């Protein structure tokens, strides 16, 4: 996430990867809740939050760069 933030680019990761990884983390959070495994829930919630942040940055940076290039 830090690299994405500093470079303002997430071109190295695809939407499919981000969606698949987020889905997996979400499933682990659900499992942790059902199994009453707080460490599993906490670790995967944190990972899911970081992954969603990268997803949001990818979306913002790609759409922001298209908007700027259209104005030129």
JSON list of N, CA and C in Angstrom, two decimals, residues 45-70:
[
{"chain": "A", "resi": 45, "resn": "UNK", "atom": "N", "xyz": [-9.02, -8.77, 8.92]},
{"chain": "A", "resi": 45, "resn": "UNK", "atom": "CA", "xyz": [-9.71, -7.47, 8.80]},
{"chain": "A", "resi": 45, "resn": "UNK", "atom": "C", "xyz": [-8.71, -6.39, 8.43]},
{"chain": "A", "resi": 46, "resn": "UNK", "atom": "N", "xyz": [-7.54, -6.43, 9.05]},
{"chain": "A", "resi": 46, "resn": "UNK", "atom": "CA", "xyz": [-6.49, -5.46, 8.74]},
{"chain": "A", "resi": 46, "resn": "UNK", "atom": "C", "xyz": [-6.03, -5.62, 7.29]},
{"chain": "A", "resi": 47, "resn": "UNK", "atom": "N", "xyz": [-5.80, -6.86, 6.88]},
{"chain": "A", "resi": 47, "resn": "UNK", "atom": "CA", "xyz": [-5.38, -7.13, 5.50]},
{"chain": "A", "resi": 47, "resn": "UNK", "atom": "C", "xyz": [-6.45, -6.71, 4.51]},
{"chain": "A", "resi": 48, "resn": "UNK", "atom": "N", "xyz": [-7.70, -6.97, 4.83]},
{"chain": "A", "resi": 48, "resn": "UNK", "atom": "CA", "xyz": [-8.81, -6.57, 3.96]},
{"chain": "A", "resi": 48, "resn": "UNK", "atom": "C", "xyz": [-8.88, -5.05, 3.83]},
{"chain": "A", "resi": 49, "resn": "UNK", "atom": "N", "xyz": [-8.70, -4.35, 4.93]},
{"chain": "A", "resi": 49, "resn": "UNK", "atom": "CA", "xyz": [-8.73, -2.88, 4.90]},
{"chain": "A", "resi": 49, "resn": "UNK", "atom": "C", "xyz": [-7.60, -2.33, 4.01]},
{"chain": "A", "resi": 50, "resn": "UNK", "atom": "N", "xyz": [-6.41, -2.88, 4.13]},
{"chain": "A", "resi": 50, "resn": "UNK", "atom": "CA", "xyz": [-5.29, -2.43, 3.28]},
{"chain": "A", "resi": 50, "resn": "UNK", "atom": "C", "xyz": [-5.57, -2.74, 1.82]},
{"chain": "A", "resi": 51, "resn": "UNK", "atom": "N", "xyz": [-6.11, -3.91, 1.55]},
{"chain": "A", "resi": 51, "resn": "UNK", "atom": "CA", "xyz": [-6.41, -4.30, 0.18]},
{"chain": "A", "resi": 51, "resn": "UNK", "atom": "C", "xyz": [-7.49, -3.40, -0.44]},
{"chain": "A", "resi": 52, "resn": "UNK", "atom": "N", "xyz": [-8.50, -3.07, 0.35]},
{"chain": "A", "resi": 52, "resn": "UNK", "atom": "CA", "xyz": [-9.54, -2.17, -0.15]},
{"chain": "A", "resi": 52, "resn": "UNK", "atom": "C", "xyz": [-9.00, -0.77, -0.38]},
{"chain": "A", "resi": 53, "resn": "UNK", "atom": "N", "xyz": [-8.03, -0.37, 0.44]},
{"chain": "A", "resi": 53, "resn": "UNK", "atom": "CA", "xyz": [-7.39, 0.94, 0.23]},
{"chain": "A", "resi": 53, "resn": "UNK", "atom": "C", "xyz": [-6.62, 0.95, -1.09]},
{"chain": "A", "resi": 54, "resn": "UNK", "atom": "N", "xyz": [-5.92, -0.14, -1.39]},
{"chain": "A", "resi": 54, "resn": "UNK", "atom": "CA", "xyz": [-5.21, -0.23, -2.66]},
{"chain": "A", "resi": 54, "resn": "UNK", "atom": "C", "xyz": [-6.21, -0.22, -3.82]},
{"chain": "A", "resi": 55, "resn": "UNK", "atom": "N", "xyz": [-7.31, -0.92, -3.65]},
{"chain": "A", "resi": 55, "resn": "UNK", "atom": "CA", "xyz": [-8.36, -0.94, -4.68]},
{"chain": "A", "resi": 55, "resn": "UNK", "atom": "C", "xyz": [-8.87, 0.48, -4.94]},
{"chain": "A", "resi": 56, "resn": "UNK", "atom": "N", "xyz": [-9.12, 1.23, -3.88]},
{"chain": "A", "resi": 56, "resn": "UNK", "atom": "CA", "xyz": [-9.62, 2.60, -4.02]},
{"chain": "A", "resi": 56, "resn": "UNK", "atom": "C", "xyz": [-8.57, 3.49, -4.68]},
{"chain": "A", "resi": 57, "resn": "UNK", "atom": "N", "xyz": [-7.30, 3.33, -4.29]},
{"chain": "A", "resi": 57, "resn": "UNK", "atom": "CA", "xyz": [-6.24, 4.13, -4.91]},
{"chain": "A", "resi": 57, "resn": "UNK", "atom": "C", "xyz": [-6.10, 3.78, -6.39]},
{"chain": "A", "resi": 58, "resn": "UNK", "atom": "N", "xyz": [-6.16, 2.50, -6.72]},
{"chain": "A", "resi": 58, "resn": "UNK", "atom": "CA", "xyz": [-6.06, 2.10, -8.14]},
{"chain": "A", "resi": 58, "resn": "UNK", "atom": "C", "xyz": [-7.17, 2.77, -8.94]},
{"chain": "A", "resi": 59, "resn": "UNK", "atom": "N", "xyz": [-8.37, 2.71, -8.43]},
{"chain": "A", "resi": 59, "resn": "UNK", "atom": "CA", "xyz": [-9.51, 3.32, -9.12]},
{"chain": "A", "resi": 59, "resn": "UNK", "atom": "C", "xyz": [-9.31, 4.83, -9.25]},
{"chain": "A", "resi": 60, "resn": "UNK", "atom": "N", "xyz": [-8.93, 5.47, -8.17]},
{"chain": "A", "resi": 60, "resn": "UNK", "atom": "CA", "xyz": [-8.75, 6.93, -8.18]},
{"chain": "A", "resi": 60, "resn": "UNK", "atom": "C", "xyz": [-7.62, 7.37, -9.10]},
{"chain": "A", "resi": 61, "resn": "UNK", "atom": "N", "xyz": [-6.49, 6.68, -9.03]},
{"chain": "A", "resi": 61, "resn": "UNK", "atom": "CA", "xyz": [-5.34, 7.08, -9.85]},
{"chain": "A", "resi": 61, "resn": "UNK", "atom": "C", "xyz": [-5.60, 6.84, -11.33]},
{"chain": "A", "resi": 62, "resn": "UNK", "atom": "N", "xyz": [-6.26, 5.74, -11.67]},
{"chain": "A", "resi": 62, "resn": "UNK", "atom": "CA", "xyz": [-6.55, 5.48, -13.08]},
{"chain": "A", "resi": 62, "resn": "UNK", "atom": "C", "xyz": [-7.56, 6.48, -13.62]},
{"chain": "A", "resi": 63, "resn": "UNK", "atom": "N", "xyz": [-8.60, 6.77, -12.89]},
{"chain": "A", "resi": 63, "resn": "UNK", "atom": "CA", "xyz": [-9.60, 7.73, -13.35]},
{"chain": "A", "resi": 63, "resn": "UNK", "atom": "C", "xyz": [-9.09, 9.15, -13.31]},
{"chain": "A", "resi": 64, "resn": "UNK", "atom": "N", "xyz": [-8.25, 9.47, -12.35]},
{"chain": "A", "resi": 64, "resn": "UNK", "atom": "CA", "xyz": [-7.68, 10.81, -12.25]},
{"chain": "A", "resi": 64, "resn": "UNK", "atom": "C", "xyz": [-6.74, 11.10, -13.41]},
{"chain": "A", "resi": 65, "resn": "UNK", "atom": "N", "xyz": [-5.94, 10.12, -13.82]},
{"chain": "A", "resi": 65, "resn": "UNK", "atom": "CA", "xyz": [-5.00, 10.33, -14.91]},
{"chain": "A", "resi": 65, "resn": "UNK", "atom": "C", "xyz": [-5.73, 10.45, -16.25]},
{"chain": "A", "resi": 66, "resn": "UNK", "atom": "N", "xyz": [-6.86, 9.75, -16.40]},
{"chain": "A", "resi": 66, "resn": "UNK", "atom": "CA", "xyz": [-7.62, 9.87, -17.64]},
{"chain": "A", "resi": 66, "resn": "UNK", "atom": "C", "xyz": [-8.27, 11.24, -17.74]},
{"chain": "A", "resi": 67, "resn": "UNK", "atom": "N", "xyz": [-8.73, 11.76, -16.62]},
{"chain": "A", "resi": 67, "resn": "UNK", "atom": "CA", "xyz": [-9.36, 13.08, -16.61]},
{"chain": "A", "resi": 67, "resn": "UNK", "atom": "C", "xyz": [-8.35, 14.16, -16.98]},
{"chain": "A", "resi": 68, "resn": "UNK", "atom": "N", "xyz": [-7.16, 14.08, -16.44]},
{"chain": "A", "resi": 68, "resn": "UNK", "atom": "CA", "xyz": [-6.12, 15.07, -16.72]},
{"chain": "A", "resi": 68, "resn": "UNK", "atom": "C", "xyz": [-5.70, 14.99, -18.18]},
{"chain": "A", "resi": 69, "resn": "UNK", "atom": "N", "xyz": [-5.52, 13.79, -18.72]},
{"chain": "A", "resi": 69, "resn": "UNK", "atom": "CA", "xyz": [-5.07, 13.65, -20.10]},
{"chain": "A", "resi": 69, "resn": "UNK", "atom": "C", "xyz": [-6.13, 14.11, -21.09]},
{"chain": "A", "resi": 70, "resn": "UNK", "atom": "N", "xyz": [-7.41, 14.04, -20.73]},
{"chain": "A", "resi": 70, "resn": "UNK", "atom": "CA", "xyz": [-8.46, 14.51, -21.63]},
{"chain": "A", "resi": 70, "resn": "UNK", "atom": "C", "xyz": [-8.47, 16.02, -21.71]}
]
